[in-house]
XYZ file of C-alpha atoms in Angstrom:
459
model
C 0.000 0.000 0.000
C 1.415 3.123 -1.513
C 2.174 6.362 1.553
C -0.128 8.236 -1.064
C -3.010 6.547 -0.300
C -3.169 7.559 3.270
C -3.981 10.740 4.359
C -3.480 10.584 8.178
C -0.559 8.204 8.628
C 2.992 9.793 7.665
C 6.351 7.444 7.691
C 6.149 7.388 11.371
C 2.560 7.246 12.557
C 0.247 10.641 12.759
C 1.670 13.360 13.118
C 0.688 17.428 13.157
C 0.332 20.303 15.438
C -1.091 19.410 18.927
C -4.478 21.061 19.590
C -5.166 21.172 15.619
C -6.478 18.323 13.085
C -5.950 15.611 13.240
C -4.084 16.104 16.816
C -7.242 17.851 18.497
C -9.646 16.593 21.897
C -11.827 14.616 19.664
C -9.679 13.517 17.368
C -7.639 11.657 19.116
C -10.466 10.383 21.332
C -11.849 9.289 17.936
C -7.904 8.191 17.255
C -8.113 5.704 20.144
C -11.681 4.647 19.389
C -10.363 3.490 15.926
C -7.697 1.662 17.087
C -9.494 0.297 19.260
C -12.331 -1.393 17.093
C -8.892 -2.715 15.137
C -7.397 -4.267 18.158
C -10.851 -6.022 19.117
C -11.482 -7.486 15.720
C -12.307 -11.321 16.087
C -11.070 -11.083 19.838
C -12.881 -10.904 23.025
C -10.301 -8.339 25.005
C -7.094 -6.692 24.500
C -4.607 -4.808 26.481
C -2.643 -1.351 25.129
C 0.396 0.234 26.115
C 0.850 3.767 26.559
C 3.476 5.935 26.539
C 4.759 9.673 25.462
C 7.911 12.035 25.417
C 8.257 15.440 27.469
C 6.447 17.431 25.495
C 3.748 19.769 27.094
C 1.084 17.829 25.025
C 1.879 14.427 25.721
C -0.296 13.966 28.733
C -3.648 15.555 27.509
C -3.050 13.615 23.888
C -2.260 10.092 25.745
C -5.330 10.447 27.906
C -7.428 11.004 25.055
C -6.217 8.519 22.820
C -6.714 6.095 26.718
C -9.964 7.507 26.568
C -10.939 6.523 23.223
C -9.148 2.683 23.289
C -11.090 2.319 27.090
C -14.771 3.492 25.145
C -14.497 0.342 23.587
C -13.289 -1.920 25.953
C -9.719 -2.088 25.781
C -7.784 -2.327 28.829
C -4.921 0.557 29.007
C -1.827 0.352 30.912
C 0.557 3.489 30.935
C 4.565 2.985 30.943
C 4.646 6.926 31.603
C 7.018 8.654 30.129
C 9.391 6.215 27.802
C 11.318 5.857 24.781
C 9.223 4.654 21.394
C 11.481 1.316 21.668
C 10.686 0.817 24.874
C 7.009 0.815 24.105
C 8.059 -1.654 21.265
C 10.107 -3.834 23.293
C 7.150 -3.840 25.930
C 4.468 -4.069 23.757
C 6.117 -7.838 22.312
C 7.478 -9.034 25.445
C 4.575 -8.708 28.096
C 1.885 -9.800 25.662
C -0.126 -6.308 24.566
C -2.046 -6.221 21.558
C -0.818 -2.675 20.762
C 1.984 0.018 22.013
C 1.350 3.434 21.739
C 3.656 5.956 22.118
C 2.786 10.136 21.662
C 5.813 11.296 20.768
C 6.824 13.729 17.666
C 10.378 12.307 17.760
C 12.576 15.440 16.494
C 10.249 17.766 15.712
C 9.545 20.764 17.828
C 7.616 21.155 21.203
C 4.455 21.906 19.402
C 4.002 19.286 17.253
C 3.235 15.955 18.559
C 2.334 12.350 16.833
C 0.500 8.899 17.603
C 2.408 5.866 16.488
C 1.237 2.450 17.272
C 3.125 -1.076 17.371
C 1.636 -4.201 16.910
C 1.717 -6.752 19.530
C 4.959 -8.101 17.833
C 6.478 -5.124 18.147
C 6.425 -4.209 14.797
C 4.947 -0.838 13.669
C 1.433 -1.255 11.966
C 1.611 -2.397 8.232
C 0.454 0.627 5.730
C -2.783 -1.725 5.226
C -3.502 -1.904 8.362
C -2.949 1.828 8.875
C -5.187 2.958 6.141
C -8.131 0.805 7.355
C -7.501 2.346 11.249
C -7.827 5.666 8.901
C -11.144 4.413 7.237
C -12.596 3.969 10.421
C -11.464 7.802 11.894
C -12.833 9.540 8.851
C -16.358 7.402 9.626
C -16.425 8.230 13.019
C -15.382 11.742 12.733
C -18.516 12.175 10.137
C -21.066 10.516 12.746
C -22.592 12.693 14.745
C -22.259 12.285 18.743
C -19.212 10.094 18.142
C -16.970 12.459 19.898
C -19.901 13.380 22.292
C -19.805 9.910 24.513
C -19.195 10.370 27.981
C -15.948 8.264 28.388
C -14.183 10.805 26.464
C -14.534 13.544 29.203
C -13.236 11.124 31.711
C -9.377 10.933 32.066
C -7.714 8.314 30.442
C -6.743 5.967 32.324
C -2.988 5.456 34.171
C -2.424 2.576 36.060
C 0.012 1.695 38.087
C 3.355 -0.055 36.638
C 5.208 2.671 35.116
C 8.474 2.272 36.691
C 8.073 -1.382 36.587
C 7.638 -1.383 33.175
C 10.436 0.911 32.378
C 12.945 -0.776 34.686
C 12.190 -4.272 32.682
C 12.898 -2.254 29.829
C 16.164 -0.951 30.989
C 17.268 -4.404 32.287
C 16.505 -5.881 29.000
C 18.947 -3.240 27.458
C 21.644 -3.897 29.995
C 21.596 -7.359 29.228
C 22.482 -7.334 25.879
C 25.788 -6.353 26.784
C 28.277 -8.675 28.010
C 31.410 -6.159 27.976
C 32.937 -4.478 30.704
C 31.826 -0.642 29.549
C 33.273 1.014 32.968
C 36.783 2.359 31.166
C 34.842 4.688 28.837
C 34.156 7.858 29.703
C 30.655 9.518 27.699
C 29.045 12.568 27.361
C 25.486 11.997 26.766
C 23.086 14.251 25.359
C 18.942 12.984 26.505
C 17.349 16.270 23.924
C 15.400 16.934 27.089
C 13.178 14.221 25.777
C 12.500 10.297 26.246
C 15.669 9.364 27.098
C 15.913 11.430 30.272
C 14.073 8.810 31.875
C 15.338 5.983 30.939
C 19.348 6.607 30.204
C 20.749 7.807 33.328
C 19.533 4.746 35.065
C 20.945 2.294 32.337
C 24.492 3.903 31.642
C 24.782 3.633 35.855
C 23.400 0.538 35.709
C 26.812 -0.348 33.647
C 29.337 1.245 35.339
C 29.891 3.816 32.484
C 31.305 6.666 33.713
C 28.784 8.980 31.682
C 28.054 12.783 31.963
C 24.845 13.968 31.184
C 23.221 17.081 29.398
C 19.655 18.561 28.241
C 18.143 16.497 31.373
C 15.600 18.766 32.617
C 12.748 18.879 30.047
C 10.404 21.523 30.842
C 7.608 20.378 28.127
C 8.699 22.817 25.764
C 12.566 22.523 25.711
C 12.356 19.068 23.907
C 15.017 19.202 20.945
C 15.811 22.906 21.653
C 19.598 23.715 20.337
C 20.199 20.062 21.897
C 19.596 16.203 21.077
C 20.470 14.575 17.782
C 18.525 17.394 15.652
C 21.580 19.153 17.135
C 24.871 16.644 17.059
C 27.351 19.870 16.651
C 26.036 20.534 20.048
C 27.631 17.729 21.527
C 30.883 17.701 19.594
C 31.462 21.240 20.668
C 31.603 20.617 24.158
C 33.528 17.213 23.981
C 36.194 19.068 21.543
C 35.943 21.940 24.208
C 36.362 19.408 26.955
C 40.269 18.767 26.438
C 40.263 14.845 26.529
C 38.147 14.420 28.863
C 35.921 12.207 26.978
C 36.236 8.672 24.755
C 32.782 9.894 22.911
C 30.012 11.466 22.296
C 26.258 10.067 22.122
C 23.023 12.116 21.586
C 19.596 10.836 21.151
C 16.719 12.332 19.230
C 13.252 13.773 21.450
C 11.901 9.701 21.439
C 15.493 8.150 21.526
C 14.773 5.878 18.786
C 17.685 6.976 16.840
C 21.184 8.046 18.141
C 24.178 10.306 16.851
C 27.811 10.211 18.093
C 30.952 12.261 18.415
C 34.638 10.831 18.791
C 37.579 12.502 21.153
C 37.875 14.971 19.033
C 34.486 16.165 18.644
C 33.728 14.874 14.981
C 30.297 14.163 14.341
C 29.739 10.305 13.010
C 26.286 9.781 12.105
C 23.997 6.451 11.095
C 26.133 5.602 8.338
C 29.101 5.367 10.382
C 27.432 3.319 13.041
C 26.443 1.088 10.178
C 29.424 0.345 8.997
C 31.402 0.162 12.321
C 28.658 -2.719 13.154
C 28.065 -4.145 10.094
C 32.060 -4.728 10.401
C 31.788 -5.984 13.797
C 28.315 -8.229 13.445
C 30.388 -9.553 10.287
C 33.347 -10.886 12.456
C 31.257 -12.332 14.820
C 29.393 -14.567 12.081
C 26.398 -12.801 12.311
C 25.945 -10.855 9.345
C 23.245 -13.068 7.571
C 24.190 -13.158 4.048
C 27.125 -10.335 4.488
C 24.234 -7.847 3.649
C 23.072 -4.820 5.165
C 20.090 -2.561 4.152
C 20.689 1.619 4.376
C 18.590 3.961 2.449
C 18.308 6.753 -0.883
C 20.096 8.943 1.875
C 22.819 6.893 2.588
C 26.032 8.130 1.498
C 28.046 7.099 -1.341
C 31.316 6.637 0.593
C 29.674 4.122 3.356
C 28.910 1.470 0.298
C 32.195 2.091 -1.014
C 33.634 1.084 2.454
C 31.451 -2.160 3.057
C 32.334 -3.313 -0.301
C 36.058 -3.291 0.926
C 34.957 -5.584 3.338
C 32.907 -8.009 1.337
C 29.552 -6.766 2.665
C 26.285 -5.546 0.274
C 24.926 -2.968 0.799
C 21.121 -2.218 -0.411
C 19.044 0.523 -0.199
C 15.564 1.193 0.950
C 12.715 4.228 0.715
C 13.398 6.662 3.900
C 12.437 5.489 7.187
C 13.129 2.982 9.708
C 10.031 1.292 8.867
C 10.990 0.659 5.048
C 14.420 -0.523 6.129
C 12.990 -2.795 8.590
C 10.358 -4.326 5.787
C 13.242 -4.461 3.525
C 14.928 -6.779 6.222
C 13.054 -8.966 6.592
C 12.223 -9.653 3.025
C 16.374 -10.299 2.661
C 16.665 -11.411 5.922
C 19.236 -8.678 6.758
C 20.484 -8.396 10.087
C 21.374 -5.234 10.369
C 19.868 -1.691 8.397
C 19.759 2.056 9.515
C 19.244 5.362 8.325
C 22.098 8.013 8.009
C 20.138 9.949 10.620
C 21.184 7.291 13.381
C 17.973 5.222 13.354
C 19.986 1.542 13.565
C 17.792 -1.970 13.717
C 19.727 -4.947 14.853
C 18.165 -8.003 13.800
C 21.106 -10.285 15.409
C 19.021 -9.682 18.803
C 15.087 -9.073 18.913
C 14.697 -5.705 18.065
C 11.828 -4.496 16.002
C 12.530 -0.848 15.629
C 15.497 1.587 15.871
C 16.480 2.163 19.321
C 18.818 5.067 20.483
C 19.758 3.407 23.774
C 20.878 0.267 22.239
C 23.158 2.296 19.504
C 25.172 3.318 21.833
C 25.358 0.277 24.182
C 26.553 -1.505 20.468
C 29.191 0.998 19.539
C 30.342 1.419 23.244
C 30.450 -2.720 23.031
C 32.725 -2.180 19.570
C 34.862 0.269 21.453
C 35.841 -2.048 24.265
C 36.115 -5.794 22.353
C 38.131 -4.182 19.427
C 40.423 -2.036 21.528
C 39.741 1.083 18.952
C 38.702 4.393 19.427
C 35.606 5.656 17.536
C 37.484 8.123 14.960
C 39.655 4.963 14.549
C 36.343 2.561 13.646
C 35.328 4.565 11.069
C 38.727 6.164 9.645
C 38.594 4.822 6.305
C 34.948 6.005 5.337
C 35.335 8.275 2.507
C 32.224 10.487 2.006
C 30.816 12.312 -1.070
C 30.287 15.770 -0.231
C 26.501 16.047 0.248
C 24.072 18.679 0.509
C 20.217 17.941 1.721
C 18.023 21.194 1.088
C 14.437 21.024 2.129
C 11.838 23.098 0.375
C 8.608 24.083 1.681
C 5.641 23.362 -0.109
C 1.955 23.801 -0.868
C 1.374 20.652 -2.032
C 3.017 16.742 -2.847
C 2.758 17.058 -6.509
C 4.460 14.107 -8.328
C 8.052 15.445 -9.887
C 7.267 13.313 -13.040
C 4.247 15.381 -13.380
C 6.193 19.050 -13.238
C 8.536 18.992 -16.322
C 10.537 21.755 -15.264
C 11.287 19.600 -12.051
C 12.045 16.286 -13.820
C 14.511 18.635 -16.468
C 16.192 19.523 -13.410
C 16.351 16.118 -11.998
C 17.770 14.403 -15.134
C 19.786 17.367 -16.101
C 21.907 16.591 -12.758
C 22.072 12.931 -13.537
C 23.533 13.444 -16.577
C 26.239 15.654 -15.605
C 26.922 13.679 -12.234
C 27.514 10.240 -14.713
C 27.571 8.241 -12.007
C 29.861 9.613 -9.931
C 27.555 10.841 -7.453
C 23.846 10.616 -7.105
C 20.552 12.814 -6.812
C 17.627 11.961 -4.744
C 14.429 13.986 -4.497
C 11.645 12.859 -2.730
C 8.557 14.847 -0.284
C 9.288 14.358 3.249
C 6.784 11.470 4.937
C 6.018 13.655 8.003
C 6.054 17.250 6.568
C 5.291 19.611 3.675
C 8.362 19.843 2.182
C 10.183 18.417 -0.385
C 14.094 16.917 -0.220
C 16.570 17.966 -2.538
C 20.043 15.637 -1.794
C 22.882 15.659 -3.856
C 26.154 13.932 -3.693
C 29.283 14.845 -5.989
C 32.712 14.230 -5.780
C 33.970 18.087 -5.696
C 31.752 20.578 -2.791
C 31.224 22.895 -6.049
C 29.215 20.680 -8.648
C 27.345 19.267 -5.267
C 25.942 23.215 -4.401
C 25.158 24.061 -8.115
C 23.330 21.174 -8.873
C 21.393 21.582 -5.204
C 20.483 24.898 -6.054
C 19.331 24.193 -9.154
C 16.693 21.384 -8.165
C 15.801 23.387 -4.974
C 14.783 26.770 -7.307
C 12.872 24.659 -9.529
C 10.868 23.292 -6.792
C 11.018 25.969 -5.458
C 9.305 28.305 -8.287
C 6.584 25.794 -9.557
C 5.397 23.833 -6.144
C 6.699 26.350 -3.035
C 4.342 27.086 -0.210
């Protein structure tokens, strides 16, 4: 099922402004009723998992959404405030029929999202998504559906939260068998998610870990911090004289995380790919010595993995594609250059942030190497992304002056670089990326896709 054909459901689950459409009070009561008609199909009961970032809206959106599951008789348990991989993890390991999580990952306090896993973990299949959507749009046009009394009761939150979290960070500490307690980490939490789970994990290890952007405030989620922000944390670990092995950052939900080395260099998902991919190859693990990255990807991490004998294919942006792509090849490993990493040599179903760094920290310490070291030989194509805002998701083949553009920079790249444009899957604007071997063809032919979007489809 094509992302075109749904009009709610984004990449990453729904996602908008919090207090407008589709994120209002009866909305996402109507959300949760929805889902909730979905979860009950052809079963007598089901049980939900809740859970949300810092963000001011959170609480008032995860109540409704309670609200709206409870209406119709399933049974809502609340893991508080979490990480989306924690919900996942949860949501497969203590038998749910759904995980929610309210959470807008990186973007800004005032947006805010619903995305749901399936009881496997898994997040929902686009089929499955569009008929949850069939069944909002019906209930939003009967009248009174939003009027039922449940929804101006608050949803529910029952007991368990730090229970549930605390088997979540246990799970996490688990998976590593090395002695982390040499390194020394500066770790950035975005003011998000991760504040509640990380500090308790990276003490549960030993690893002598200083933290930052700890004290979210509802609205300071992401703000100049987090992995929207990596040059954040390389500053201060440059700045800090040696005083740390590495940097790691996580994004407002954690489900993705970004490093820094000693010396303050940002290495993002496709370094972490490769320095695992290397590792997970080593260790026999590397089903089919293939791993799955995306159209972002750059040109300079496939180059690399071929030097070491391992494929490298490419999927549509988002974790979710890479994951689907997966497990079609059976890949165990896939991630996004924006630090979203699935391992599929352990259970996870989803990126998680917490588990990056665990892995890379794990690399550090077996291999005897320092970060900059892991990743030394990757090469990258200069690459410039440049979004473009605009009023509407128009096909490029469809706006010749667009496609001209497109082809035009094909032609002169000649395969010695590549061109991807594509419309974002979570907002109204339109990617231009460009990779070329010299900084000066890679701006020119950026800026010449960019003003053509720009001109014909700009908001």
């Amino acid at each position: 099922m094509s992302n075109q054909s749904r009009q709610l459901f984004g990449t990453d689950g729904i996602r908008g402004v919090a207090g407008e459409f589709p994120l209002t009070e009866e909305s996402t009561y109507l959300i949760g009723r929805a889902l909730g008609h979905d979860l009950l199909r052809g079963k007598p009961k089901a049980l939900a998992l809740m859970g949300q970032d810092t963000r001011e809206s959170s609480a008032w959106i995860a109540d409704r959404v309670a609200a709206g599951l409870a209406a119709v008789g399933v049974e809502v348990h609340s893991a508080g405030v979490i990480t989306t991989p924690g919900v996942a993890y949860l949501a497969r390991s203590r038998g749910f029929a759904a995980g929610v999580v309210i959470s807008a990952s990186h973007n800004p306090w005032t947006d805010n999202g619903i995305k749901v896993f399936s009881g496997d973990g898994f997040k929902l299949t686009d089929a499955r998504e569009l008929a949850i959507e069939r069944d909002i749009f019906a209930l939003l046009q009967r009248p009174g559906a939003a009027d039922d009394t449940a929804m101006k009761v608050a949803g529910p939150s029952l007991p368990g939260e730090t229970a549930l979290r605390k088997a979540y960070i246990e799970s996490l500490a688990s998976s590593v068998s090395s002695d982390l307690s040499r390194l020394r980490v500066l770790v950035d939490c975005a003011n998000g998610a991760a504040t509640a789970e990380a500090p308790e994990l990276f003490r549960s290890l030993r690893i002598q870990a200083t933290f930052t952007h700890v004290t979210p405030d509802g609205r300071n989620i992401n703000e100049g911090c987090g992995a929207l922000h990596p040059e954040t944390l390389g500053r201060t670990v440059a700045e800090s004289g040696g005083k740390f092995d590495l940097g790691v950052t996580f994004d407002g939900d954690a489900d993705r995380a970004l490093f820094c080395d000693e010396e303050g260099r940002v290495v993002n998902g496709d370094g972490v790919l490769l320095l695992t991919a290397r590792d997970v190859q080593a260790r026999g693990k590397l089903a089919e010595s293939t791993v799955v990255a995306t159209t972002m990807s750059n040109m300079g991490v496939e180059i690399a993995l071929k030097k070491s004998g391992i494929r490298m294919l490419r999927a549509n942006v988002g974790d979710k594609y890479v994951l689907e792509e997966m497990l079609k090849t059976g890949a165990a490993l896939g991630g996004e250059q924006s630090g979203h990493i699935i391992f599929r040599d352990g259970d996870a179903t989803t990126g998680d942030g917490l588990l990056t760094a665990l892995r890379v920290m794990d690399v550090m310490v077996r291999s005897g190497r320092s970060l900059a070291e892991l990743v030394s030989d990757l090469k990258v194509f200069p690459q410039k992304i440049q979004n473009v805002r605009v009023r509407e998701k128009i096909p490029f083949a469809q706006v010749p002056e667009v496609q001209q553009a497109i082809e035009a920079a094909e032609r002169e790249l000649d395969g010695n670089g590549r061109v991807v444009v594509r419309y974002s899957g979570t907002e109204a604007l339109a990617r231009v990326m460009v990779e070329a071997e010299s900084e000066e063809k890679m701006q020119a032919l950026t800026a010449g896709i960019a003003g053509e979007i720009q001109k014909w489809l700009g908001a």
